[in-house]
């Protein structure tokens, strides 16, 4: 399994917001801190806002910050929302599946259970678990207020 760039960036944005909790972060500063383009971040930030993880503020002094406490954000939920629409294998998409083995393949069931176990493991991890008492992460993601 390989995570999409969007999921990776979503977690970087959420971790940066948690490290800088309460501070309104500018997209430009965030892009530099998480080593991403502003264009890619804009898409991810928009989606995180629509999903209720971030509050975005428009205007000259605008930016973004966490809408929820880090303890309330499950990594599993974020992964499910960002990765959920992507079938892991062709046979997981009934509309486009052309695999001739689908009617009798047992591998897809095993993969499905493994994927669910993956998400279930991440359901027990919160954003707070990732950032609290993580001085190395704080050094990398700390952004000076504008």
Coordinates of N, CA and C in Angstrom, one line a residue:
X1 N 0.8 -1.2 0.0 CA 0.0 0.0 0.0 C 0.9 1.2 0.0
X2 N 0.5 2.2 -0.7 CA 1.2 3.5 -0.8 C 0.2 4.6 -0.6
X3 N 0.5 5.6 0.3 CA -0.4 6.7 0.5 C -0.3 7.7 -0.6
X4 N -1.4 8.3 -0.8 CA -1.4 9.4 -1.8 C -0.7 10.6 -1.3
X5 N -0.3 11.5 -2.2 CA 0.4 12.7 -1.8 C -0.6 13.6 -1.0
X6 N -1.9 13.6 -1.3 CA -2.9 14.3 -0.6 C -2.9 13.9 0.9
X7 N -2.9 12.6 1.1 CA -3.0 12.2 2.5 C -1.8 12.5 3.3
X8 N -0.6 12.4 2.6 CA 0.7 12.8 3.3 C 0.6 14.2 3.6
X9 N 0.2 15.1 2.7 CA 0.2 16.5 2.9 C -0.8 16.9 4.0
X10 N -2.0 16.2 4.0 CA -3.0 16.5 5.0 C -2.4 16.2 6.4
X11 N -1.7 15.2 6.6 CA -1.1 14.9 7.9 C -0.1 15.9 8.2
X12 N 0.7 16.3 7.3 CA 1.8 17.4 7.5 C 1.1 18.7 8.0
X13 N 0.0 19.1 7.3 CA -0.7 20.3 7.6 C -1.3 20.2 9.0
X14 N -1.9 19.1 9.3 CA -2.5 18.9 10.6 C -1.5 18.9 11.7
X15 N -0.4 18.3 11.5 CA 0.7 18.3 12.5 C 1.3 19.7 12.7
X16 N 1.5 20.4 11.6 CA 2.0 21.8 11.7 C 1.0 22.7 12.5
X17 N -0.3 22.5 12.2 CA -1.3 23.3 12.9 C -1.4 22.9 14.4
X18 N -1.2 21.6 14.7 CA -1.2 21.2 16.1 C 0.1 21.7 16.9
X19 N 1.2 21.7 16.2 CA 2.4 22.2 16.8 C 2.3 23.7 17.1
X20 N 1.6 24.4 16.2 CA 1.4 25.9 16.3 C 0.0 26.2 16.7
X21 N -0.5 25.4 17.6 CA -1.9 25.5 18.1 C -2.4 26.8 18.5
X22 N -3.5 27.3 18.0 CA -4.1 28.6 18.3 C -3.6 29.7 17.4
X23 N -2.5 29.4 16.7 CA -1.9 30.4 15.8 C -2.6 30.3 14.4
X24 N -2.9 31.4 13.8 CA -3.3 31.4 12.4 C -2.1 31.3 11.5
X25 N -2.0 30.2 10.7 CA -0.9 30.0 9.9 C -1.1 30.5 8.4
X26 N -0.2 31.1 7.8 CA -0.3 31.4 6.4 C 0.2 30.3 5.5
X27 N -0.5 30.1 4.4 CA -0.2 29.1 3.5 C 1.3 29.1 3.0
X28 N 1.8 30.3 2.8 CA 3.2 30.4 2.4 C 4.1 29.8 3.4
X29 N 3.9 30.2 4.7 CA 4.8 29.7 5.7 C 4.7 28.2 5.9
X30 N 3.5 27.8 5.8 CA 3.2 26.4 6.0 C 3.8 25.5 4.9
X31 N 3.8 26.0 3.6 CA 4.4 25.3 2.5 C 5.9 25.2 2.7
X32 N 6.5 26.2 3.2 CA 7.9 26.1 3.5 C 8.2 25.1 4.6
X33 N 7.4 25.1 5.7 CA 7.7 24.2 6.8 C 7.5 22.8 6.5
X34 N 6.5 22.5 5.6 CA 6.2 21.1 5.3 C 6.7 20.6 3.9
X35 N 7.5 21.5 3.3 CA 8.2 21.2 2.0 C 7.2 20.8 0.9
X36 N 6.3 21.7 0.7 CA 5.3 21.4 -0.4 C 5.0 22.7 -1.1
X37 N 4.4 22.5 -2.3 CA 4.0 23.7 -3.1 C 2.8 24.3 -2.5
X38 N 2.6 25.6 -2.7 CA 1.4 26.3 -2.2 C 0.2 25.8 -3.0
X39 N 0.4 25.5 -4.2 CA -0.8 25.0 -5.0 C -1.3 23.6 -4.5
X40 N -0.4 22.7 -4.2 CA -0.8 21.4 -3.7 C -1.5 21.6 -2.3
X41 N -0.8 22.5 -1.5 CA -1.4 22.7 -0.1 C -2.8 23.3 -0.2
X42 N -3.0 24.2 -1.2 CA -4.3 24.9 -1.3 C -5.4 23.9 -1.4
X43 N -5.2 22.8 -2.3 CA -6.2 21.8 -2.5 C -6.4 21.0 -1.2
X44 N -5.4 20.7 -0.5 CA -5.5 19.9 0.7 C -6.1 20.7 1.8
X45 N -5.7 22.0 2.0 CA -6.3 22.8 3.0 C -7.8 23.0 2.8
X46 N -8.2 23.2 1.5 CA -9.6 23.4 1.2 C -10.3 22.1 1.6
X47 N -9.8 20.9 1.3 CA -10.5 19.7 1.7 C -10.5 19.5 3.2
X48 N -9.4 19.8 3.9 CA -9.4 19.7 5.4 C -10.4 20.7 6.0
X49 N -10.6 21.8 5.4 CA -11.6 22.8 5.9 C -13.0 22.3 5.6
X50 N -13.3 21.7 4.4 CA -14.6 21.2 4.1 C -15.0 20.0 5.0
X51 N -14.0 19.3 5.4 CA -14.2 18.1 6.3 C -14.3 18.4 7.8
X52 N -14.1 19.7 8.1 CA -14.2 20.1 9.5 C -13.0 20.1 10.3
X53 N -11.8 19.8 9.8 CA -10.6 19.7 10.6 C -10.0 21.1 10.8
X54 N -10.2 22.0 9.8 CA -9.5 23.3 9.9 C -10.5 24.4 9.8
X55 N -10.2 25.5 10.4 CA -10.9 26.8 10.2 C -10.0 27.6 9.3
X56 N -10.6 28.2 8.2 CA -9.8 29.0 7.3 C -10.3 30.5 7.4
X57 N -9.4 31.4 7.4 CA -9.7 32.8 7.5 C -9.2 33.5 6.3
X58 N -10.1 34.2 5.6 CA -9.8 34.9 4.3 C -9.2 36.3 4.7
X59 N -8.6 36.9 3.7 CA -8.1 38.2 3.8 C -6.7 38.4 4.1
X60 N -6.3 39.7 4.3 CA -4.9 40.0 4.5 C -4.2 39.3 5.7
X61 N -4.9 39.2 6.8 CA -4.4 38.5 8.0 C -4.9 37.1 8.1
X62 N -5.4 36.6 7.0 CA -6.0 35.3 7.0 C -5.0 34.1 7.0
X63 N -5.5 32.9 7.1 CA -4.7 31.7 7.1 C -5.6 30.6 7.6
X64 N -5.0 29.7 8.4 CA -5.7 28.5 8.8 C -5.3 28.1 10.2
X65 N -6.1 27.4 10.9 CA -5.8 26.8 12.2 C -6.7 25.6 12.4
X66 N -6.4 24.8 13.4 CA -7.2 23.6 13.7 C -8.6 24.1 14.2
X67 N -9.6 23.4 13.8 CA -10.9 23.6 14.2 C -11.2 22.7 15.5
X68 N -10.6 21.6 15.5 CA -10.8 20.6 16.5 C -9.5 20.5 17.4
X69 N -9.6 20.0 18.6 CA -8.5 19.8 19.4 C -7.7 18.6 18.8
X70 N -6.4 18.5 18.9 CA -5.6 17.4 18.4 C -6.1 16.1 19.0
X71 N -6.6 16.0 20.2 CA -7.1 14.8 20.8 C -8.3 14.3 20.1
X72 N -9.0 15.1 19.4 CA -10.3 14.8 18.7 C -10.1 14.3 17.3
X73 N -8.8 14.4 16.8 CA -8.6 14.1 15.4 C -7.9 12.7 15.3
X74 N -8.7 11.8 14.8 CA -8.1 10.4 14.6 C -7.4 10.3 13.3
X75 N -6.2 9.8 13.3 CA -5.4 9.6 12.1 C -6.1 8.7 11.2
X76 N -6.8 7.6 11.7 CA -7.5 6.7 10.9 C -8.7 7.4 10.2
X77 N -9.3 8.3 10.8 CA -10.4 9.0 10.1 C -9.9 9.9 9.0
X78 N -8.8 10.5 9.2 CA -8.2 11.4 8.2 C -7.8 10.5 7.0
X79 N -7.1 9.3 7.3 CA -6.7 8.4 6.2 C -7.9 7.9 5.5
X80 N -9.0 7.5 6.2 CA -10.2 7.0 5.5 C -10.8 8.0 4.6
X81 N -10.9 9.2 5.0 CA -11.5 10.3 4.2 C -10.6 10.6 3.0
X82 N -9.3 10.6 3.1 CA -8.5 10.9 2.0 C -8.2 9.8 1.1
X83 N -8.1 8.6 1.7 CA -7.8 7.4 0.9 C -9.0 6.5 0.5
X84 N -10.1 6.8 1.2 CA -11.3 5.9 1.0 C -11.8 5.8 -0.4
X85 N -11.7 6.8 -1.2 CA -12.3 6.8 -2.5 C -11.4 6.0 -3.6
X86 N -10.2 5.7 -3.1 CA -9.3 5.1 -4.1 C -9.3 3.6 -3.8
X87 N -9.7 2.8 -4.9 CA -9.6 1.3 -4.7 C -8.2 0.9 -4.6
X88 N -7.9 0.0 -3.7 CA -6.5 -0.5 -3.5 C -6.1 -1.4 -4.7
X89 N -7.0 -2.1 -5.3 CA -6.8 -2.9 -6.5 C -7.9 -2.8 -7.4
X90 N -7.7 -3.2 -8.7 CA -8.8 -3.1 -9.7 C -10.1 -3.7 -9.3
X91 N -10.0 -4.9 -8.6 CA -11.1 -5.7 -8.3 C -12.0 -5.0 -7.2
X92 N -11.5 -4.0 -6.5 CA -12.3 -3.3 -5.5 C -13.2 -2.3 -6.1
X93 N -13.1 -2.1 -7.4 CA -14.0 -1.1 -8.1 C -14.9 -1.9 -9.1
X94 N -16.1 -2.2 -8.6 CA -17.0 -3.1 -9.4 C -17.3 -2.5 -10.8
X95 N -17.3 -1.2 -10.9 CA -17.7 -0.6 -12.2 C -16.6 -0.7 -13.3
X96 N -15.3 -0.7 -12.8 CA -14.2 -0.7 -13.8 C -13.4 -2.0 -13.8
X97 N -13.8 -3.0 -12.9 CA -13.1 -4.2 -12.8 C -13.1 -5.0 -14.1
X98 N -12.0 -5.5 -14.5 CA -11.9 -6.4 -15.7 C -11.1 -7.6 -15.4
X99 N -10.8 -7.8 -14.1 CA -10.1 -9.0 -13.7 C -10.9 -10.3 -13.9
X100 N -10.4 -11.3 -14.6 CA -11.2 -12.5 -14.9 C -11.3 -13.4 -13.7
X101 N -10.5 -13.1 -12.6 CA -10.5 -14.0 -11.4 C -11.5 -13.5 -10.4
X102 N -12.1 -12.4 -10.5 CA -12.9 -11.8 -9.5 C -14.0 -12.7 -8.9
X103 N -14.6 -13.6 -9.7 CA -15.7 -14.4 -9.3 C -15.2 -15.5 -8.3
X104 N -14.0 -15.8 -8.3 CA -13.5 -16.9 -7.4 C -12.2 -16.6 -6.6
X105 N -11.8 -15.3 -6.7 CA -10.5 -15.0 -6.1 C -10.7 -14.8 -4.6
X106 N -9.8 -15.3 -3.8 CA -9.8 -15.2 -2.4 C -8.9 -14.1 -1.9
X107 N -8.0 -13.7 -2.8 CA -7.0 -12.7 -2.4 C -7.7 -11.3 -2.1
X108 N -8.7 -10.9 -2.8 CA -9.4 -9.7 -2.6 C -10.0 -9.6 -1.1
X109 N -10.6 -10.7 -0.7 CA -11.1 -10.7 0.7 C -10.0 -10.5 1.7
X110 N -8.9 -11.2 1.5 CA -7.7 -11.0 2.4 C -7.2 -9.6 2.4
X111 N -7.1 -9.0 1.2 CA -6.6 -7.6 1.1 C -7.6 -6.7 1.8
X112 N -8.9 -6.9 1.6 CA -9.9 -6.1 2.3 C -9.8 -6.1 3.8
X113 N -9.6 -7.3 4.3 CA -9.4 -7.4 5.8 C -8.1 -6.8 6.3
X114 N -7.1 -6.9 5.5 CA -5.8 -6.3 5.8 C -5.9 -4.8 5.8
X115 N -6.6 -4.2 4.8 CA -6.8 -2.8 4.7 C -7.6 -2.3 5.9
X116 N -8.7 -3.0 6.3 CA -9.5 -2.6 7.4 C -8.6 -2.7 8.7
X117 N -7.8 -3.7 8.8 CA -6.9 -3.7 10.0 C -5.9 -2.5 10.1
X118 N -5.4 -2.1 8.9 CA -4.6 -0.9 8.8 C -5.3 0.3 9.3
X119 N -6.5 0.5 8.8 CA -7.3 1.7 9.2 C -7.7 1.6 10.7
X120 N -8.0 0.4 11.2 CA -8.4 0.2 12.6 C -7.2 0.5 13.5
X121 N -6.0 0.2 13.1 CA -4.8 0.5 13.9 C -4.7 2.0 14.0
X122 N -4.9 2.7 12.9 CA -4.7 4.2 12.9 C -5.9 4.9 13.6
X123 N -7.1 4.2 13.7 CA -8.2 4.8 14.4 C -7.8 5.1 15.8
X124 N -6.9 4.3 16.4 CA -6.5 4.5 17.8 C -5.4 5.5 18.0
X125 N -5.0 6.2 16.9 CA -3.9 7.2 17.0 C -4.5 8.5 16.8
X126 N -4.2 9.5 17.6 CA -4.8 10.8 17.5 C -3.6 11.8 17.0
X127 N -4.0 12.9 16.5 CA -3.0 13.9 16.2 C -2.2 14.3 17.4
X128 N -2.8 14.4 18.6 CA -2.1 14.7 19.8 C -1.0 13.6 20.0
X129 N -1.3 12.4 19.8 CA -0.3 11.3 19.9 C 1.0 11.6 19.1
X130 N 0.8 12.2 17.9 CA 1.9 12.5 17.0 C 2.7 13.7 17.4
X131 N 2.1 14.7 18.0 CA 2.8 15.9 18.3 C 3.2 16.2 19.7
X132 N 2.5 15.7 20.7 CA 2.8 16.0 22.1 C 4.1 15.4 22.5
X133 N 4.9 16.2 23.2 CA 6.2 15.9 23.7 C 7.1 15.4 22.5
X134 N 7.0 15.9 21.4 CA 7.8 15.6 20.2 C 8.6 16.8 19.8
X135 N 9.7 17.0 20.5 CA 10.5 18.2 20.4 C 11.1 18.3 19.0
X136 N 11.5 17.2 18.4 CA 12.0 17.2 17.1 C 11.0 17.7 16.0
X137 N 9.8 17.3 16.1 CA 8.8 17.7 15.2 C 8.5 19.2 15.5
X138 N 8.5 19.6 16.7 CA 8.2 21.0 17.1 C 9.3 21.9 16.5
X139 N 10.5 21.5 16.5 CA 11.6 22.3 15.9 C 11.4 22.5 14.4
X140 N 11.0 21.4 13.8 CA 10.8 21.5 12.3 C 9.6 22.3 11.9
X141 N 8.5 22.1 12.6 CA 7.3 22.7 12.2 C 6.9 24.0 12.9
X142 N 7.7 24.5 13.8 CA 7.4 25.8 14.5 C 7.5 26.9 13.5
X143 N 6.4 27.7 13.5 CA 6.3 28.8 12.6 C 6.2 30.1 13.5
X144 N 7.0 31.1 13.2 CA 7.0 32.3 14.0 C 5.7 33.1 13.6
X145 N 5.0 33.6 14.5 CA 3.8 34.4 14.2 C 4.1 35.6 13.3
X146 N 3.2 35.8 12.4 CA 3.4 36.9 11.4 C 3.2 38.3 12.0

